[in-house]
mmCIF file of C-alpha atoms in Angstrom:
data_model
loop_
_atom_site.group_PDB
_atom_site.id
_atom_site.type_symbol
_atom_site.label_atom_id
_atom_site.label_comp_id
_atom_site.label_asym_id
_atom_site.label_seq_id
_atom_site.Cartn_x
_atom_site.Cartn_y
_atom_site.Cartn_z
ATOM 1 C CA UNK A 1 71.289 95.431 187.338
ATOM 2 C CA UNK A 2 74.270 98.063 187.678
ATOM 3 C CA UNK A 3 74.399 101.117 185.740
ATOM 4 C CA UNK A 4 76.068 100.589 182.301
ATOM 5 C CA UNK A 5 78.583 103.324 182.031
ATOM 6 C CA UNK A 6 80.798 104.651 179.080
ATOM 7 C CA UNK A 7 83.992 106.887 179.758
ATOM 8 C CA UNK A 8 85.358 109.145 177.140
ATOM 9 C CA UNK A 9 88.341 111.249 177.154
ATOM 10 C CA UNK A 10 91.469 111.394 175.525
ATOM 11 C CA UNK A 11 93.865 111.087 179.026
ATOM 12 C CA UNK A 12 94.774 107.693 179.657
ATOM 13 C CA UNK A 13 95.044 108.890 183.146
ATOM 14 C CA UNK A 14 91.662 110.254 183.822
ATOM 15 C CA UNK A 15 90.012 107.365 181.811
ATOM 16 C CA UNK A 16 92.006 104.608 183.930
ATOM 17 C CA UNK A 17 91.556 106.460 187.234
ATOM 18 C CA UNK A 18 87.363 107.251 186.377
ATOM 19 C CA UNK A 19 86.915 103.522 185.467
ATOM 20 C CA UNK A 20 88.550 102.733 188.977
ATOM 21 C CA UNK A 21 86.088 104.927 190.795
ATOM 22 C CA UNK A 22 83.183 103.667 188.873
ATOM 23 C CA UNK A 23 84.439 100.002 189.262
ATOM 24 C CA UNK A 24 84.649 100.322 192.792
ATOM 25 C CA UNK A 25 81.043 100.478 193.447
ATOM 26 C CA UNK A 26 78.986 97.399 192.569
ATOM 27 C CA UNK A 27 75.789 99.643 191.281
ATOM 28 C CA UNK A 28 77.832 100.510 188.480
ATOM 29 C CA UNK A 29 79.492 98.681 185.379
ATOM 30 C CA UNK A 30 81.752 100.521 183.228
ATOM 31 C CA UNK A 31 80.950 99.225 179.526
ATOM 32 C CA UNK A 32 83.936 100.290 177.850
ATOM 33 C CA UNK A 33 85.839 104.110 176.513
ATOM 34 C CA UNK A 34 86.241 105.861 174.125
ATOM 35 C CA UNK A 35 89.667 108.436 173.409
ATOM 36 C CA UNK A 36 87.055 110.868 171.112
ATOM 37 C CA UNK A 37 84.113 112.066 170.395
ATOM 38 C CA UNK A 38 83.604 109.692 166.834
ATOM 39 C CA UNK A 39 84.509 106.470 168.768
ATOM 40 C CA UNK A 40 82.305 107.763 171.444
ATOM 41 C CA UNK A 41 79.343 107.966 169.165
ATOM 42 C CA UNK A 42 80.323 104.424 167.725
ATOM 43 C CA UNK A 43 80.422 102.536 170.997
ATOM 44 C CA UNK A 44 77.054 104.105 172.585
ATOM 45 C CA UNK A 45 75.044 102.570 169.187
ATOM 46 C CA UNK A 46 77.170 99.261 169.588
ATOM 47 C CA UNK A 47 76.869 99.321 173.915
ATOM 48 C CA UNK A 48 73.967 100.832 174.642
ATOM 49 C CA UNK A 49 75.351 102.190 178.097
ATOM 50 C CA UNK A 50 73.247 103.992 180.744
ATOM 51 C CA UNK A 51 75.410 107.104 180.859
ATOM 52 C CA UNK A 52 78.185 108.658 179.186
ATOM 53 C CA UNK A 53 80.867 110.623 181.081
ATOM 54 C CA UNK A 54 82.566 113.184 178.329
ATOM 55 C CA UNK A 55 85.405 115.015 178.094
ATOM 56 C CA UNK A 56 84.699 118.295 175.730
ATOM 57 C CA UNK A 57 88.761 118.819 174.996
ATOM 58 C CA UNK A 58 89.260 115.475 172.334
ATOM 59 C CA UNK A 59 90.922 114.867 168.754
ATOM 60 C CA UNK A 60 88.961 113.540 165.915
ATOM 61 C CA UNK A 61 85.455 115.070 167.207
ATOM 62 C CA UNK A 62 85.364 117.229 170.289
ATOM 63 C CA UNK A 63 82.498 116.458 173.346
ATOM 64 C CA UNK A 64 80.065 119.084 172.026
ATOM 65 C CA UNK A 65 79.649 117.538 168.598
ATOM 66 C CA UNK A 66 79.904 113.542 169.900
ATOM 67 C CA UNK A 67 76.878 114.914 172.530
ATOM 68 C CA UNK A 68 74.751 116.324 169.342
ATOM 69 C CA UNK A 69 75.425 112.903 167.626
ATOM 70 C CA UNK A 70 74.761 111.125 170.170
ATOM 71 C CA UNK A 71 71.373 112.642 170.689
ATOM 72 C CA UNK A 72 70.435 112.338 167.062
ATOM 73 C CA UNK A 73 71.531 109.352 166.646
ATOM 74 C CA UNK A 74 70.769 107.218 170.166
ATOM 75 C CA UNK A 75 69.866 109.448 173.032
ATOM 76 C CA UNK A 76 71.354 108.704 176.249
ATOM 77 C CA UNK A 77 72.522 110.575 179.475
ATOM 78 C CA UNK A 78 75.775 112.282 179.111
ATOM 79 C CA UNK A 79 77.310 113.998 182.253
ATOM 80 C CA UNK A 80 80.285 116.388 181.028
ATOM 81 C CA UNK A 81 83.816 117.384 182.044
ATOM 82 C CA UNK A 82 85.316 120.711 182.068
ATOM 83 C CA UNK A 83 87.673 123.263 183.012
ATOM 84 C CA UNK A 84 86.851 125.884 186.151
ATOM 85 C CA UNK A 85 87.345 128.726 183.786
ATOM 86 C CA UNK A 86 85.490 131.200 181.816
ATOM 87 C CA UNK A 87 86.006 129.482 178.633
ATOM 88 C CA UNK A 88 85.178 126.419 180.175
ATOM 89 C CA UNK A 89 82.170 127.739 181.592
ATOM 90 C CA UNK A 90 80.847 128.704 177.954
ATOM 91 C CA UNK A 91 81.512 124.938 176.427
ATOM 92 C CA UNK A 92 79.715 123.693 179.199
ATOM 93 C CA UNK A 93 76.660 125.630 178.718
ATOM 94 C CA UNK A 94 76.830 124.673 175.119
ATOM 95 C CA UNK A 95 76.838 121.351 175.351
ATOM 96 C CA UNK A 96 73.964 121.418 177.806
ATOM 97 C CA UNK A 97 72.079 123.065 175.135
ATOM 98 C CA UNK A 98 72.761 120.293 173.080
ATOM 99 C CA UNK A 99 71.781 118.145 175.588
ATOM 100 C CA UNK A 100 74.172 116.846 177.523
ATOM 101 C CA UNK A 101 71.831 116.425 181.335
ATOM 102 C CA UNK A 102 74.626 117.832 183.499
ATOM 103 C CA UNK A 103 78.286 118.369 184.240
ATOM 104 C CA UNK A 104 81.150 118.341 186.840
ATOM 105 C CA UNK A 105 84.235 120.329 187.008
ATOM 106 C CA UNK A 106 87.545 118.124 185.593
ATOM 107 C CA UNK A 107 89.613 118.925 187.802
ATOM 108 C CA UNK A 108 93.032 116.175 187.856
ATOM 109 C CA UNK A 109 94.143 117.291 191.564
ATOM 110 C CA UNK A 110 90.949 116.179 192.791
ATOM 111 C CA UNK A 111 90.501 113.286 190.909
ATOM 112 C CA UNK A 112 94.208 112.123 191.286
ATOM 113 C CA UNK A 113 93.730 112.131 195.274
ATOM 114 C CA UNK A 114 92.367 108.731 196.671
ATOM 115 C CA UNK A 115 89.539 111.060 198.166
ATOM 116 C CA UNK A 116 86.026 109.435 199.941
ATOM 117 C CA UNK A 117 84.599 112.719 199.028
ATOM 118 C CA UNK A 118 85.452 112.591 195.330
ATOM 119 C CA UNK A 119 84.058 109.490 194.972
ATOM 120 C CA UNK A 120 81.374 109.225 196.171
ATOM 121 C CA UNK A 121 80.516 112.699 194.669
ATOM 122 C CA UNK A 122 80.922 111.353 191.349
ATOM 123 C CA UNK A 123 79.249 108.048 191.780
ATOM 124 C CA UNK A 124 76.804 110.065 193.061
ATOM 125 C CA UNK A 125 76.472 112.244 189.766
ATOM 126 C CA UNK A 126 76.632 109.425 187.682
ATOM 127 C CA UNK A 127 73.679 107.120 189.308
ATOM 128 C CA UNK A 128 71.821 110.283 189.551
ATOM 129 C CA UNK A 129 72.477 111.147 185.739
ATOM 130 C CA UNK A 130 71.118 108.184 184.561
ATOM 131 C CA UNK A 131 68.109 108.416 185.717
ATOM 132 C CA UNK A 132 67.656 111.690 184.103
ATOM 133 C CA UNK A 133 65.181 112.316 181.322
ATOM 134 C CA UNK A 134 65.711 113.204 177.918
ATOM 135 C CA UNK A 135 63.763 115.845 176.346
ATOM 136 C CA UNK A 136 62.676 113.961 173.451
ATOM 137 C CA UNK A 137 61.120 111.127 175.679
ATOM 138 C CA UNK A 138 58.806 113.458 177.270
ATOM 139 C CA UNK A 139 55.300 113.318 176.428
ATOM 140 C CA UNK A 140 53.289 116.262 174.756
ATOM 141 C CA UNK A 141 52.391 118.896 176.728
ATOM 142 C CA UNK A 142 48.660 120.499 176.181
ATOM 143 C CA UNK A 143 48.510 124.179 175.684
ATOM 144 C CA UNK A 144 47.393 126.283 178.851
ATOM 145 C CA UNK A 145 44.001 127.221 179.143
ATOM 146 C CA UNK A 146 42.649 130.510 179.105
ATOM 147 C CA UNK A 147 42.746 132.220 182.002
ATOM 148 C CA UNK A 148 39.234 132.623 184.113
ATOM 149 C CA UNK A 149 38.898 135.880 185.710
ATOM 150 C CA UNK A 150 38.820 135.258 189.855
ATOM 151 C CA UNK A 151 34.769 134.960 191.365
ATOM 152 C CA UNK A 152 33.653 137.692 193.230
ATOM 153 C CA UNK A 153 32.407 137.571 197.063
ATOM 154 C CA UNK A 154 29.296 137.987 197.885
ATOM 155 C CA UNK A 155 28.489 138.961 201.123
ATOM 156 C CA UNK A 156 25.176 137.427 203.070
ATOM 157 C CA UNK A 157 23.625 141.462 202.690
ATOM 158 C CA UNK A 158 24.047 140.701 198.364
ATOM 159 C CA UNK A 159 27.188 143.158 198.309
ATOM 160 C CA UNK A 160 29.763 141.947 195.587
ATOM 161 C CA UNK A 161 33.214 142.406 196.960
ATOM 162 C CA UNK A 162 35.811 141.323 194.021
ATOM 163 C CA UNK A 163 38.559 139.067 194.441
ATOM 164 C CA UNK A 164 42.064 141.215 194.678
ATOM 165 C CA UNK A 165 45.146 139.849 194.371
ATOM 166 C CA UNK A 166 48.495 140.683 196.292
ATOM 167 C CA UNK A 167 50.317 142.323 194.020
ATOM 168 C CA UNK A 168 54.000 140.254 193.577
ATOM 169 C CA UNK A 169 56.928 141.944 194.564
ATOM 170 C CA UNK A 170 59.622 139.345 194.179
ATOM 171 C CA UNK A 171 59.950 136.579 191.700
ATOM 172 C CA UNK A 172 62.102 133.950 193.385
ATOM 173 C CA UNK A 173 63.433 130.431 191.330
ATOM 174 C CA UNK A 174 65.846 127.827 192.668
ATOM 175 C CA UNK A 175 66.832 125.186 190.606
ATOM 176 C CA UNK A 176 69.843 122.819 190.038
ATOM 177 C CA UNK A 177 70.451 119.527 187.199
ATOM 178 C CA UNK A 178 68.873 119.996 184.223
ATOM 179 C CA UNK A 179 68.571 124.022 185.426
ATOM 180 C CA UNK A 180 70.550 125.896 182.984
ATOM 181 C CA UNK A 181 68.329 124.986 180.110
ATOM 182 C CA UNK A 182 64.920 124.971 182.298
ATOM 183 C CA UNK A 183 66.060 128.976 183.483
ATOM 184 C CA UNK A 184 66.921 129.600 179.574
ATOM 185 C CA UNK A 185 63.115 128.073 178.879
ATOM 186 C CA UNK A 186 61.218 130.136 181.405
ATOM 187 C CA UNK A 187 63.494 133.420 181.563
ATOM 188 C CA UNK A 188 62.940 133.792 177.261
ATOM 189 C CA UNK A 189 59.095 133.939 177.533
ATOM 190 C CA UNK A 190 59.149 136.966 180.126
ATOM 191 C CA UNK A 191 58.618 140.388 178.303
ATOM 192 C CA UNK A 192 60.912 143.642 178.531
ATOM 193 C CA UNK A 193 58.503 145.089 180.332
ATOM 194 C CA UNK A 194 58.554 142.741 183.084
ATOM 195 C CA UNK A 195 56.579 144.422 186.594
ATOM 196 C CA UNK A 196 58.680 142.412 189.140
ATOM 197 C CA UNK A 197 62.463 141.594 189.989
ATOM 198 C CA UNK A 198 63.729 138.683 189.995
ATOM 199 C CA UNK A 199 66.348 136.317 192.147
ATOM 200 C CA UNK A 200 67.298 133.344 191.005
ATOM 201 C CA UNK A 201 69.409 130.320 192.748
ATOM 202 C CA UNK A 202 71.296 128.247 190.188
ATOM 203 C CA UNK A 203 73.695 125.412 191.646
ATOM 204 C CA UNK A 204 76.796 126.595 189.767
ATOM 205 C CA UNK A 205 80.681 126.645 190.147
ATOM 206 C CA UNK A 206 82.180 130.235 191.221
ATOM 207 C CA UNK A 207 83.623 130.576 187.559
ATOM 208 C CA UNK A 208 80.264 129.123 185.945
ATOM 209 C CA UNK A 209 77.574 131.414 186.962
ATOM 210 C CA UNK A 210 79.069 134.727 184.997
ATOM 211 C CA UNK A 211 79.027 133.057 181.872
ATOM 212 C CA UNK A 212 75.812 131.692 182.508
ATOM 213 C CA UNK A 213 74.104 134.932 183.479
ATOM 214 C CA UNK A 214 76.032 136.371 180.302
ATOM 215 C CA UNK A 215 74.255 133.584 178.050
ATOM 216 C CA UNK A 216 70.591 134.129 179.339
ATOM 217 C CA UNK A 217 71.011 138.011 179.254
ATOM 218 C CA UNK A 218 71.770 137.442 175.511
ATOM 219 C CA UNK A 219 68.953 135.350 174.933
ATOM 220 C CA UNK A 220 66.542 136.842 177.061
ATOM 221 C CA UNK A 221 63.973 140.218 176.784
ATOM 222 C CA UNK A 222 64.460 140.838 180.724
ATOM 223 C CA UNK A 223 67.767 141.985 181.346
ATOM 224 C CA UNK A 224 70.054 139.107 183.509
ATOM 225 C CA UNK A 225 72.931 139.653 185.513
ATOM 226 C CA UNK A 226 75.404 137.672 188.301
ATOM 227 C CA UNK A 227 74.609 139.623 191.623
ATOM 228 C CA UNK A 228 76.637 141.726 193.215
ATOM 229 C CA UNK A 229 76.875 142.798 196.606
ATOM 230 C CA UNK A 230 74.369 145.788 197.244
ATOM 231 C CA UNK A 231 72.573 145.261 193.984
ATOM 232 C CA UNK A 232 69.076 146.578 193.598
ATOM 233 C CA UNK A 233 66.016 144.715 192.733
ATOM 234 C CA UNK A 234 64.555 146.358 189.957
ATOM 235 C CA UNK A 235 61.324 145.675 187.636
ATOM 236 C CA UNK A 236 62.764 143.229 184.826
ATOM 237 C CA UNK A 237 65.759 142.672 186.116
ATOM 238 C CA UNK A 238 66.626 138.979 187.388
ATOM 239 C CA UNK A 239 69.988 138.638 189.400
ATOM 240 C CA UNK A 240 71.805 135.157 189.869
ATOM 241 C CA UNK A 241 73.881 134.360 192.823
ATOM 242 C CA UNK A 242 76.939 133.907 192.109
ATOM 243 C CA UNK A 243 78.630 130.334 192.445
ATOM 244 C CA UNK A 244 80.609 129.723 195.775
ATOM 245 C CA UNK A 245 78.167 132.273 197.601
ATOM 246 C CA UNK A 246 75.270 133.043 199.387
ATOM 247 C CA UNK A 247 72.657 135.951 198.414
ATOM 248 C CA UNK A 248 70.299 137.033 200.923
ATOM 249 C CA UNK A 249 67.006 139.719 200.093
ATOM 250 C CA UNK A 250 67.396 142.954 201.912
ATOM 251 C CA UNK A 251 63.954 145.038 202.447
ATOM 252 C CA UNK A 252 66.274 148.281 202.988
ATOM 253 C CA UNK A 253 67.244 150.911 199.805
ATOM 254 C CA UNK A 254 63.789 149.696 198.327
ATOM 255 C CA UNK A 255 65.053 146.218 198.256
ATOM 256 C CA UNK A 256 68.830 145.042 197.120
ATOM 257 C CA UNK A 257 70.275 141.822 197.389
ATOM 258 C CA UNK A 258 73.366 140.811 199.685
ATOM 259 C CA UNK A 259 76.199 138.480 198.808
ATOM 260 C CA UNK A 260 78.054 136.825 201.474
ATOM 261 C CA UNK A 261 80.146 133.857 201.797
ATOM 262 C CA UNK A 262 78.079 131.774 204.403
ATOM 263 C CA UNK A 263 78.571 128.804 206.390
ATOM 264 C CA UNK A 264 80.809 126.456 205.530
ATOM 265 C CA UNK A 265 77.829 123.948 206.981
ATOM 266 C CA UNK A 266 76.082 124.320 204.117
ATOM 267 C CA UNK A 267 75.834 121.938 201.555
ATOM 268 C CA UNK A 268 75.365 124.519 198.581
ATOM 269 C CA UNK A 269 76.598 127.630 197.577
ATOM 270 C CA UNK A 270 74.565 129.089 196.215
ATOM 271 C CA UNK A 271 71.699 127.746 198.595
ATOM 272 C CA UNK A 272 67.907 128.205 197.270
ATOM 273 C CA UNK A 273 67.274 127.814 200.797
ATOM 274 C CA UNK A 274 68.740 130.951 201.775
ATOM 275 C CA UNK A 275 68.153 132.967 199.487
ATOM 276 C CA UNK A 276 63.867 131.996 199.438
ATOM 277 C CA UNK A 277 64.526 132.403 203.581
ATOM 278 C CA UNK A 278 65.318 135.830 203.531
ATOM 279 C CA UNK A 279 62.766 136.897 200.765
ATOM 280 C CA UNK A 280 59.826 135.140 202.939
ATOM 281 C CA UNK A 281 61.312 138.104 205.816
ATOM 282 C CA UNK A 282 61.436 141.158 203.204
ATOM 283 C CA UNK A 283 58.610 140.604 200.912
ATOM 284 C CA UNK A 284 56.022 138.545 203.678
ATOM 285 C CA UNK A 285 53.271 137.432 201.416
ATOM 286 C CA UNK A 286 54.608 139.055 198.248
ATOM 287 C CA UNK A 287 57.258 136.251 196.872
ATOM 288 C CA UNK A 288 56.130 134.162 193.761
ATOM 289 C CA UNK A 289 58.815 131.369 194.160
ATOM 290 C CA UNK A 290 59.394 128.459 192.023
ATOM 291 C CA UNK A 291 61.366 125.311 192.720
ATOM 292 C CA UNK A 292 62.390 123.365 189.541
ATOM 293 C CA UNK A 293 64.579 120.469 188.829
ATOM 294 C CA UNK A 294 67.608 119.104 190.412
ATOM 295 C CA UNK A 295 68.988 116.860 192.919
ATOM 296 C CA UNK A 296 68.150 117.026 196.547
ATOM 297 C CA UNK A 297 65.894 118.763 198.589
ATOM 298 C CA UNK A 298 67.282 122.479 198.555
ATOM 299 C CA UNK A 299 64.147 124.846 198.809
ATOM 300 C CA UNK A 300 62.403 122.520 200.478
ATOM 301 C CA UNK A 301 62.789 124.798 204.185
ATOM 302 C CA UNK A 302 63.355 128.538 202.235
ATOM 303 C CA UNK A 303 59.380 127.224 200.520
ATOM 304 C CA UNK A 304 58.303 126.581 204.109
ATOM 305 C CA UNK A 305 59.360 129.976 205.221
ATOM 306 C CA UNK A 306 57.540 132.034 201.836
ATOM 307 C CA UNK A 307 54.481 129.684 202.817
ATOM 308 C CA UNK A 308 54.423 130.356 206.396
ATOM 309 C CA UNK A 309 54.410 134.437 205.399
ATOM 310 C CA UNK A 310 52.135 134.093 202.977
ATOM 311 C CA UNK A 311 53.779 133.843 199.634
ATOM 312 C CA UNK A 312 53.015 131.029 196.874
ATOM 313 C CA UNK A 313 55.549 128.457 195.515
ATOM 314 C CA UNK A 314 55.050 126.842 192.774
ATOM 315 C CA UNK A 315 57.327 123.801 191.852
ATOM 316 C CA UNK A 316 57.931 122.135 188.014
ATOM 317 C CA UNK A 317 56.257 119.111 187.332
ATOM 318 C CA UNK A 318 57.821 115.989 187.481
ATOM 319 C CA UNK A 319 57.279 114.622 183.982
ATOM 320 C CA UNK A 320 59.367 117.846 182.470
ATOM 321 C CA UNK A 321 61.897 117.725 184.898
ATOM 322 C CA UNK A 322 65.631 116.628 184.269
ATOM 323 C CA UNK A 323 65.262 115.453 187.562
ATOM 324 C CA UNK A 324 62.348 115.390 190.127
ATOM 325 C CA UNK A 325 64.409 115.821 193.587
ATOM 326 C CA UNK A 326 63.666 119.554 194.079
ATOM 327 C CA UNK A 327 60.199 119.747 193.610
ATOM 328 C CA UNK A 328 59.571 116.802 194.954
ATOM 329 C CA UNK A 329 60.704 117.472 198.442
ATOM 330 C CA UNK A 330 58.484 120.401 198.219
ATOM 331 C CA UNK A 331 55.521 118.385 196.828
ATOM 332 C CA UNK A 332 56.036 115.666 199.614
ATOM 333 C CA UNK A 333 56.195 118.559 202.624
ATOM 334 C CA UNK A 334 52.729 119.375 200.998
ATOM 335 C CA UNK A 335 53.949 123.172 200.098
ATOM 336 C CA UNK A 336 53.560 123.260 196.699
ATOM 337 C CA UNK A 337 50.639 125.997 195.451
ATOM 338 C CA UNK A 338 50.964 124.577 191.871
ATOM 339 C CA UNK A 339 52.367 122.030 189.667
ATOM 340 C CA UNK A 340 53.553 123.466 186.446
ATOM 341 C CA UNK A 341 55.069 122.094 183.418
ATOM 342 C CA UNK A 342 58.247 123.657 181.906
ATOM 343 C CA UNK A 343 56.451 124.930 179.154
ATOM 344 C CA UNK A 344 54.105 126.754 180.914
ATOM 345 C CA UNK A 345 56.296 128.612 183.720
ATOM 346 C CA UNK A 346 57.151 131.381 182.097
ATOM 347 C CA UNK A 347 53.572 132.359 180.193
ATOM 348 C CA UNK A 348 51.755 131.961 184.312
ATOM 349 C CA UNK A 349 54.672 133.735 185.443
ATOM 350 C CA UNK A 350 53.465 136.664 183.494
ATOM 351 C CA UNK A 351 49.726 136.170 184.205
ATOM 352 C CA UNK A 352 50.493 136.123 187.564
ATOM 353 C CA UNK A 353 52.604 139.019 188.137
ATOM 354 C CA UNK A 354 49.975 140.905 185.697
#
């Protein structure tokens, strides 16, 4: 059975030219469209589509308030539009909070241009968005246990030699779809006091990843801010790479990050891959990392590295992820430490870094 796919936005152009791109591929159907946000809502409780493509920019009802309907009212994956600007960068992250499961720049050039690239980019996005899952499908998730303090060694002579743990120098999470609200989750239960830096990988557009760091700084006790070339890491401070770039650890000044602009081989900028690389070379053995949800298999070789020096990764577990392609390439190379639901990230975060 194809994909049952809705389009809504209020150009006649991009509606007509997104229903050709989805029609062109026989693993998706599109349903019908919608020109707003209220006839949006009306045809996913009369269709029952798979996924919803939205525009945020609408009469009648905008995209933000059509996704908050849509969730009360009949929950279903919505992958959103919007501008490569600041402004746009904001909505976006809104309407992921109201749960929207991910989004793609709108840009008409692109989409105008009879491109292979394009399209298959955003058939990609859509079969991938439908499989997402919806917060309020997940099951209930049982509170974490008390932590046991670590046995002692006993030697064969009776001497007790107690366990010590290597103290963590670098916090390192890479994520991607379903990300921005799964960072917001875990960042917002770390306290001010926080012992360790932090890096953290996002896959984000250039003009995306300020807003975003402005957003969890705002909600957050740790202080959060897009990197900058010759940053330094600092105790309770987490940096982001910034979108369209590469940040790499650097052991010298006491540790600071590096922001380059890569190879153009590489698939993502940022790349989690990367960035957990270089911290596996300046913090051997000291790295917490964490791979959560998203698409692909991006940490997957950067994990290898931090396990080959030492270091733990940890990886989200798939029944709280948006989507389990991450983690699960880390789970499946058999690198994975622990498997941790969302919930409980941020609270062994903290018991971990002590």
């Amino acid at each position: 059975m194809p994909v049952k796919v809705l389009v809504v936005d209020d150009s006649g152009f991009f509606r007509r030219r997104l229903v050709e791109i989805f029609e062109s591929d026989p693993r998706l159907k599109v349903v019908g469209t919608a020109t707003n946000g209220k006839e949006a809502i009306e045809k996913v409780q009369s269709l029952s589509p798979d996924v919803v493509t939205m525009d945020y920019e609408m009469p009648v009802l905008d995209g933000i308030a059509a996704v908050v309907n849509i969730m009360k009212l009949k929950p279903t994956p919505v992958l959103m539009f919007s501008s490569l600007t600041h402004e746009g960068a904001k909505v976006t992250l809104d309407a992921l909070d109201a749960g929207a499961a991910d989004f793609m720049p709108k840009n008409f050039e692109d989409i105008s241009r009879d491109s292979a690239v394009v399209k298959k980019a955003l058939i990609d996005r859509v079969l991938a968005v439908a499989r997402t899952r919806l917060a309020g499908s997940r099951a209930p998730v049982e509170p974490l246990a008390p932590r046991k303090a670590p046995k002692p060694i006993v030697t064969a002579k009776g001497v007790i030699i107690p366990r010590v743990r290597k103290r963590v120098g670098l916090v390192a999470i890479g994520t991607s779809t379903g990300g921005p609200m799964a960072l917001q989750a875990v960042l917002s239960q770390l306290p001010s006091d926080f012992s360790a830096p932090l890096v953290l990988v996002q896959h984000m557009p250039a003009a995306f990843t300020g807003a975003f760091a402005e957003r969890l700084n705002n909600i957050c006790q740790i202080t959060v801010r897009e990197a900058k070339n010759g940053d330094r890491l600092e105790a309770g401070v987490a940096l982001l790479a910034p979108g369209g770039k590469q940040m790499m650890v650097d052991p010298r000044n006491g540790g600071c990050v590096k922001i380059l602009d890569g190879d153009e081989r590489l698939n993502y900028k940022p790349s989690v891959d990367v960035t957990f690389g270089s911290a596996s070379k300046s913090y051997p053995g000291k790295v917490l990392s964490i791979v959560m949800t998203g698409m692909g298999a991006d940490g997957r070789e950067g994990a290898r590295m931090l396990k080959n020096s030492g270091s733990k990764v940890w990886i989200q577990s798939e029944e709280s992820c948006v989507i389990y392609g991450m983690p699960m390439a880390v789970e499946k190379a058999n690198l994975a430490d622990d498997i941790i639901d969302l919930e409980h990230i941020g609270e062994r975060i903290v018991r971990e870094v002590g």
